[in-house]
XYZ file of C-alpha atoms in Angstrom:
445
model
C -7.781 -64.536 6.306
C -9.247 -65.542 9.854
C -11.577 -68.830 10.934
C -15.030 -67.453 10.819
C -15.541 -67.795 7.652
C -16.190 -70.209 5.227
C -15.407 -68.683 1.087
C -14.015 -65.484 0.604
C -15.489 -64.302 -2.290
C -13.541 -61.540 -4.019
C -16.374 -58.862 -6.031
C -19.251 -57.754 -5.087
C -20.967 -57.304 -8.592
C -24.095 -59.750 -9.302
C -22.135 -62.410 -9.660
C -20.964 -62.074 -6.471
C -22.946 -60.674 -4.799
C -25.464 -63.963 -6.025
C -22.337 -66.530 -5.131
C -22.286 -64.603 -1.448
C -26.364 -64.615 -1.745
C -26.313 -68.662 -2.889
C -23.565 -69.812 -0.141
C -25.062 -67.866 2.742
C -28.838 -69.239 1.997
C -26.916 -72.610 2.952
C -25.428 -71.767 6.154
C -21.822 -71.071 4.588
C -19.967 -67.427 5.542
C -18.965 -65.496 3.490
C -16.726 -62.815 3.628
C -16.720 -60.311 0.418
C -14.980 -57.894 -0.251
C -15.201 -55.539 -2.709
C -12.967 -52.416 -3.962
C -15.488 -50.067 -4.339
C -16.385 -48.360 -0.373
C -13.029 -47.949 0.744
C -11.438 -45.282 -1.249
C -10.815 -46.696 -4.775
C -13.488 -47.020 -7.649
C -13.452 -48.573 -11.320
C -13.496 -46.417 -14.278
C -16.534 -46.901 -15.410
C -18.574 -47.489 -12.535
C -20.352 -44.551 -10.302
C -21.355 -45.418 -6.714
C -20.249 -48.357 -4.130
C -23.224 -49.037 -4.502
C -23.386 -53.706 -4.540
C -24.421 -54.874 -7.791
C -24.445 -51.759 -9.769
C -25.252 -51.582 -13.403
C -22.802 -49.169 -15.571
C -24.180 -49.217 -18.782
C -26.922 -50.896 -20.108
C -30.413 -50.840 -17.652
C -31.651 -53.929 -19.029
C -32.033 -57.452 -18.135
C -32.970 -57.835 -22.296
C -35.826 -59.979 -23.021
C -37.767 -62.145 -20.445
C -39.504 -64.454 -22.468
C -39.354 -67.828 -21.311
C -40.368 -69.025 -24.159
C -39.134 -68.342 -27.201
C -35.946 -66.736 -26.098
C -32.497 -68.309 -24.369
C -32.183 -65.230 -21.886
C -35.470 -65.034 -21.126
C -35.560 -68.749 -20.350
C -32.405 -67.483 -18.157
C -34.141 -66.269 -15.901
C -36.768 -67.542 -15.381
C -33.792 -71.346 -14.159
C -32.485 -68.475 -11.783
C -35.538 -68.228 -10.044
C -36.740 -71.436 -9.963
C -32.500 -71.642 -8.631
C -33.846 -68.852 -5.926
C -31.958 -66.007 -7.343
C -31.240 -62.884 -5.340
C -30.068 -61.295 -8.687
C -33.909 -61.559 -9.968
C -35.729 -61.009 -7.366
C -34.508 -58.023 -7.346
C -35.092 -57.162 -10.562
C -38.682 -58.218 -9.724
C -38.884 -55.466 -7.388
C -37.067 -52.656 -8.990
C -38.442 -53.651 -12.714
C -39.405 -49.850 -14.202
C -41.185 -50.630 -18.097
C -40.073 -52.097 -21.271
C -41.593 -53.699 -23.188
C -40.799 -57.669 -23.422
C -37.810 -56.872 -21.983
C -37.137 -56.947 -18.053
C -35.584 -53.562 -17.242
C -34.723 -52.271 -13.620
C -34.126 -48.905 -11.794
C -30.646 -49.216 -10.680
C -30.296 -47.185 -8.339
C -33.213 -49.374 -6.425
C -31.954 -52.062 -8.149
C -28.739 -52.136 -6.076
C -29.796 -50.791 -2.712
C -31.920 -53.885 -2.915
C -28.756 -56.498 -3.267
C -26.672 -54.498 -1.115
C -29.457 -55.169 1.621
C -30.525 -58.239 0.935
C -26.667 -59.395 1.961
C -26.685 -57.170 4.665
C -29.449 -58.377 6.368
C -29.365 -61.817 5.819
C -26.450 -62.979 8.392
C -24.324 -64.623 8.159
C -22.069 -62.540 4.678
C -19.590 -59.111 5.502
C -19.107 -56.759 4.309
C -15.655 -55.108 3.969
C -14.195 -52.480 1.547
C -11.336 -53.782 0.799
C -8.655 -53.686 -2.062
C -7.130 -57.318 -2.591
C -4.438 -57.799 -4.365
C -3.302 -60.920 -3.775
C -6.588 -64.216 -4.341
C -5.814 -66.535 -0.262
C -4.583 -69.884 -0.443
C -5.122 -71.043 2.860
C -9.479 -71.120 1.889
C -11.668 -71.364 -0.786
C -12.387 -68.322 -3.265
C -14.532 -67.215 -5.723
C -13.487 -64.743 -7.567
C -16.002 -62.079 -8.778
C -14.248 -59.064 -9.685
C -15.897 -58.199 -13.205
C -14.466 -57.367 -16.035
C -12.194 -54.218 -14.375
C -10.295 -55.875 -12.309
C -7.178 -54.031 -10.490
C -4.441 -53.977 -12.001
C -2.772 -55.975 -9.047
C -5.060 -59.135 -8.904
C -4.888 -59.302 -11.835
C -1.452 -59.476 -12.678
C -2.126 -62.161 -9.625
C -5.059 -63.445 -11.814
C -1.834 -63.528 -14.606
C 0.447 -65.409 -11.979
C -1.556 -68.321 -11.535
C -2.936 -68.978 -14.895
C -0.107 -68.106 -16.544
C -1.675 -66.837 -19.211
C -1.556 -63.535 -20.449
C -5.418 -61.292 -20.431
C -7.391 -61.410 -22.655
C -9.029 -58.030 -22.890
C -11.792 -55.597 -25.544
C -13.471 -52.129 -24.917
C -17.057 -52.261 -23.361
C -18.490 -48.351 -24.523
C -21.212 -47.048 -22.154
C -25.015 -45.187 -23.169
C -25.873 -41.674 -23.105
C -28.854 -41.412 -20.244
C -31.139 -38.320 -20.826
C -33.276 -35.722 -18.094
C -36.868 -37.364 -19.446
C -38.203 -33.484 -18.988
C -35.549 -32.124 -20.939
C -36.782 -34.430 -24.523
C -39.336 -32.875 -26.708
C -42.291 -34.620 -26.388
C -44.599 -32.774 -29.177
C -41.918 -34.488 -31.413
C -40.675 -37.562 -29.929
C -43.613 -39.825 -28.702
C -44.467 -43.250 -26.686
C -44.566 -46.576 -28.708
C -42.732 -49.660 -28.381
C -42.100 -52.080 -31.621
C -43.604 -54.412 -32.364
C -46.650 -52.530 -30.285
C -45.685 -55.536 -27.499
C -45.916 -53.733 -23.853
C -47.980 -51.186 -22.462
C -47.486 -48.596 -25.306
C -44.851 -46.500 -23.520
C -41.923 -48.254 -23.235
C -39.482 -46.275 -24.814
C -39.304 -42.939 -26.360
C -38.831 -42.644 -30.348
C -37.096 -39.880 -32.349
C -37.339 -40.233 -36.289
C -35.688 -39.133 -39.094
C -36.017 -38.914 -42.261
C -33.171 -40.548 -44.928
C -31.601 -36.264 -45.800
C -31.561 -35.500 -41.556
C -30.232 -39.414 -41.015
C -27.168 -38.873 -43.040
C -26.556 -35.806 -41.824
C -26.492 -37.916 -38.535
C -24.182 -40.261 -40.078
C -21.471 -37.973 -41.218
C -21.107 -36.308 -38.400
C -20.504 -39.658 -36.120
C -18.500 -39.751 -38.797
C -16.317 -36.633 -38.222
C -16.481 -36.631 -34.699
C -13.614 -36.566 -32.426
C -12.649 -39.738 -30.962
C -11.203 -40.883 -27.337
C -7.361 -40.948 -27.824
C -6.134 -44.609 -26.952
C -3.640 -45.405 -24.868
C -0.195 -47.104 -25.957
C -1.982 -50.701 -25.275
C -4.925 -50.138 -25.576
C -5.134 -49.400 -29.348
C -4.890 -52.733 -30.978
C -7.355 -54.962 -27.974
C -10.851 -55.626 -29.631
C -14.784 -55.134 -29.029
C -17.192 -57.166 -28.415
C -19.665 -57.631 -31.356
C -23.161 -56.983 -29.221
C -21.772 -53.681 -27.182
C -20.385 -51.867 -30.542
C -19.675 -48.156 -30.041
C -22.240 -46.487 -32.489
C -19.436 -44.772 -35.061
C -17.564 -47.866 -34.721
C -21.002 -49.458 -36.596
C -21.560 -46.237 -38.261
C -17.650 -46.514 -40.338
C -19.320 -50.036 -41.464
C -21.903 -48.903 -43.684
C -24.409 -45.675 -44.916
C -27.148 -48.096 -43.624
C -25.574 -50.482 -40.266
C -27.023 -48.296 -38.252
C -30.775 -48.723 -39.982
C -29.757 -52.481 -39.445
C -29.154 -51.929 -35.936
C -29.523 -49.665 -33.101
C -31.931 -47.526 -35.675
C -34.084 -49.407 -37.768
C -37.682 -48.437 -38.111
C -39.478 -51.396 -38.593
C -42.442 -53.012 -35.585
C -42.550 -48.438 -35.076
C -45.615 -46.918 -37.205
C -45.510 -43.041 -36.708
C -47.631 -41.597 -35.838
C -48.389 -38.836 -38.499
C -48.551 -40.557 -41.534
C -48.533 -44.327 -39.535
C -45.656 -45.586 -41.815
C -42.655 -46.821 -40.937
C -39.787 -44.142 -40.179
C -36.596 -43.657 -42.595
C -33.955 -44.289 -39.196
C -35.134 -43.734 -35.166
C -34.369 -43.044 -32.346
C -34.941 -45.023 -29.288
C -34.780 -44.260 -25.700
C -35.491 -46.639 -22.823
C -36.563 -46.034 -18.957
C -33.810 -45.729 -17.360
C -35.676 -45.861 -12.931
C -38.947 -45.882 -11.350
C -40.214 -42.422 -11.880
C -39.270 -42.214 -15.390
C -37.012 -38.754 -15.063
C -33.976 -41.291 -16.497
C -33.885 -42.437 -20.425
C -30.808 -44.181 -21.615
C -30.394 -43.934 -25.441
C -30.756 -47.262 -27.048
C -27.978 -49.271 -28.816
C -25.670 -45.133 -28.441
C -22.880 -47.499 -27.311
C -20.132 -44.574 -27.863
C -15.830 -43.716 -27.480
C -16.823 -40.237 -28.417
C -15.923 -36.097 -26.723
C -18.050 -35.845 -24.720
C -18.256 -32.445 -26.250
C -19.124 -33.990 -29.213
C -21.747 -36.200 -27.470
C -23.894 -33.302 -27.140
C -24.066 -31.241 -30.408
C -23.817 -34.540 -32.396
C -27.269 -36.105 -30.099
C -28.705 -32.209 -29.559
C -29.559 -33.016 -33.287
C -31.954 -36.135 -33.471
C -35.543 -34.057 -33.646
C -36.523 -34.575 -30.128
C -33.071 -34.031 -28.173
C -32.284 -30.626 -29.348
C -32.969 -29.122 -25.342
C -31.242 -32.889 -23.950
C -30.197 -32.818 -21.229
C -27.718 -35.818 -20.125
C -27.684 -37.523 -16.704
C -24.602 -39.430 -17.668
C -22.617 -39.664 -21.655
C -20.919 -42.705 -22.518
C -17.701 -43.088 -22.135
C -15.689 -46.333 -22.890
C -12.876 -48.427 -20.575
C -10.616 -51.395 -21.421
C -12.687 -55.025 -19.867
C -10.865 -58.625 -18.989
C -11.276 -61.402 -19.177
C -9.570 -64.767 -18.693
C -8.924 -67.720 -21.176
C -11.925 -69.776 -18.916
C -11.623 -73.402 -21.578
C -8.336 -74.444 -21.158
C -7.710 -73.118 -17.082
C -11.560 -74.232 -15.865
C -12.775 -77.459 -15.068
C -16.168 -77.823 -15.321
C -16.525 -77.295 -11.581
C -15.468 -73.225 -12.712
C -12.368 -73.766 -10.965
C -8.796 -72.525 -12.005
C -7.182 -76.442 -13.202
C -4.243 -75.565 -11.576
C -5.205 -74.445 -8.295
C -8.683 -75.818 -7.199
C -9.422 -74.048 -4.479
C -10.168 -70.802 -6.558
C -13.377 -70.212 -8.819
C -14.259 -68.021 -10.920
C -16.966 -66.352 -11.614
C -18.966 -63.938 -13.636
C -18.224 -61.682 -16.103
C -14.514 -62.372 -16.294
C -14.614 -65.726 -17.284
C -15.465 -64.868 -20.518
C -19.251 -64.681 -20.496
C -21.149 -61.380 -21.714
C -24.882 -59.302 -20.273
C -25.813 -59.211 -16.959
C -27.782 -62.709 -16.409
C -25.256 -64.370 -17.665
C -22.576 -63.385 -14.898
C -24.811 -63.481 -12.757
C -25.742 -67.273 -13.526
C -22.172 -68.245 -13.646
C -22.788 -66.580 -9.908
C -24.992 -68.257 -8.898
C -23.762 -71.557 -9.714
C -20.493 -71.489 -8.581
C -21.826 -70.522 -5.002
C -23.966 -73.103 -5.323
C -21.229 -75.669 -6.915
C -19.221 -75.084 -3.243
C -22.468 -75.478 -1.600
C -21.988 -78.884 -2.289
C -17.977 -79.004 -1.888
C -17.883 -77.951 1.502
C -20.376 -81.014 2.021
C -18.367 -83.515 0.676
C -20.575 -84.095 -2.255
C -20.319 -82.677 -5.437
C -22.979 -80.688 -8.049
C -22.757 -81.763 -11.623
C -22.894 -78.906 -14.021
C -27.085 -78.520 -15.218
C -28.253 -80.011 -18.802
C -26.514 -79.373 -21.085
C -30.243 -79.077 -23.159
C -31.105 -76.248 -20.309
C -30.002 -71.799 -20.306
C -27.523 -73.308 -17.514
C -25.652 -75.803 -18.970
C -25.764 -74.454 -21.702
C -23.430 -71.190 -20.476
C -22.046 -73.290 -18.720
C -20.780 -75.966 -20.221
C -19.177 -73.233 -23.321
C -17.288 -71.556 -20.629
C -15.684 -74.914 -19.267
C -14.740 -76.382 -22.310
C -17.375 -76.437 -25.432
C -15.738 -73.411 -27.137
C -12.976 -72.823 -28.929
C -10.010 -71.662 -26.482
C -7.935 -69.767 -29.268
C -10.223 -67.876 -30.411
C -12.520 -67.849 -27.380
C -14.866 -64.600 -26.884
C -17.609 -62.756 -24.306
C -20.469 -64.578 -25.537
C -24.403 -64.490 -24.483
C -26.402 -67.244 -23.777
C -28.372 -68.383 -26.629
C -29.786 -71.012 -28.130
C -26.480 -72.640 -30.564
C -25.543 -73.173 -27.141
C -27.807 -75.652 -26.658
C -27.479 -79.637 -26.805
C -29.612 -80.286 -30.196
C -32.778 -81.443 -30.422
C -33.434 -85.025 -30.580
C -36.097 -84.718 -32.788
C -36.628 -83.033 -35.578
C -40.137 -79.946 -35.817
C -41.442 -77.158 -38.072
C -39.073 -73.856 -37.505
C -41.479 -72.705 -35.810
C -41.754 -74.664 -32.369
C -38.331 -75.708 -32.655
C -37.163 -72.402 -29.681
C -40.073 -73.042 -27.412
C -39.537 -76.852 -27.829
C -35.690 -76.671 -26.938
C -37.564 -74.699 -23.853
C -39.919 -77.101 -22.814
C -37.285 -79.214 -22.717
C -34.687 -76.651 -20.776
C -37.686 -76.397 -18.898
C -38.560 -80.582 -17.706
C -34.246 -81.228 -17.435
C -34.045 -78.546 -15.332
C -36.304 -79.679 -13.175
C -35.256 -83.287 -12.823
C -31.539 -82.574 -11.893
C -33.088 -80.002 -9.045
C -35.528 -83.325 -7.786
C -32.205 -86.021 -8.742
C -29.863 -83.940 -6.879
C -31.520 -82.160 -4.026
C -30.567 -78.527 -4.687
C -32.295 -75.461 -2.576
C -34.229 -73.700 -4.293
């Protein structure tokens, strides 16, 4: 590393981009190394844009009053998150969720990091973690093989792994809107946030059987015993758990009135807007490991999608993460090599927002360290503190698995309250405690 950089960040995904932003806006000189654009690519990415979204285009609920991820959104906004500000500009209709035009989102993040002035974005593959400069490893769940082996050597632990599946994207003009219709569950949002394709019982049973009989991706020998992450389960794996499993999952009809009958359907397939223009719509919850030809054949049996054209078919890739509760300290530093921090999905958090949040905190904590001080984790009563606590020691290391932020990770309320008021009480406490933490440690916002 040459002397003109204070920090080296490896990985230009959501976490790495957010960490670079937090350090740069505090005046530190950052080298951001990103493999894509150097002639190399991961199994899941399609562009060399920073912070590319490879699966869903949704950041999930934006409800900061009664949803843990919505609260995490708000906490990140209060700390000047680049990811959240870019999402606000690139957002598309999605009911009470925050979804974005993925291409516009990546363009905004890339432009902001280029324009800030003290970040050097270098398109290169890093095979070994530097030892002469503070480092944040934010290479995500698709860390390149050589670097993964280097991480294994430094941690002394075997990698953990799970499969993560990608949902298909459909061109809007190929959807039969005489059959499908616009509506959000429980009529939330502006009414056109989701496209719905209904199924009666016979159609659903035939579709379920088609999933069971379809040709699936063949695994390599070293992949055969890798578990799935429950939050991103391939649809055919869900189908194998029982005939009605999908009707209580991604194909649930609850809260969606058939405009012709005013009643709920037997099952429904929902599509969510994927870009600003509304020309691309992704099949919600339809992650799959089916072969491409099988996907086209089966998905075109869905009412309204008989002539569907696909901008992207579903796919499958392997994710990797470290055993963070035993390897990292409360500052996200590797205990055996404290100049190295980890951030994002490689720590075992799950989800776009969670990955970005860990990158944000890694950047803030390292910036404080570079001034000769230290900032503790936010209180465990906050979304940020709860998530960080889980990753850095509160989870059981032996069965550590990827985790989305949820109210179960938060410190319990000191006073009992009615179940209906519980979430509001937790979020109100979190907002107050984060504000106090910001004020006490003079956090730049």
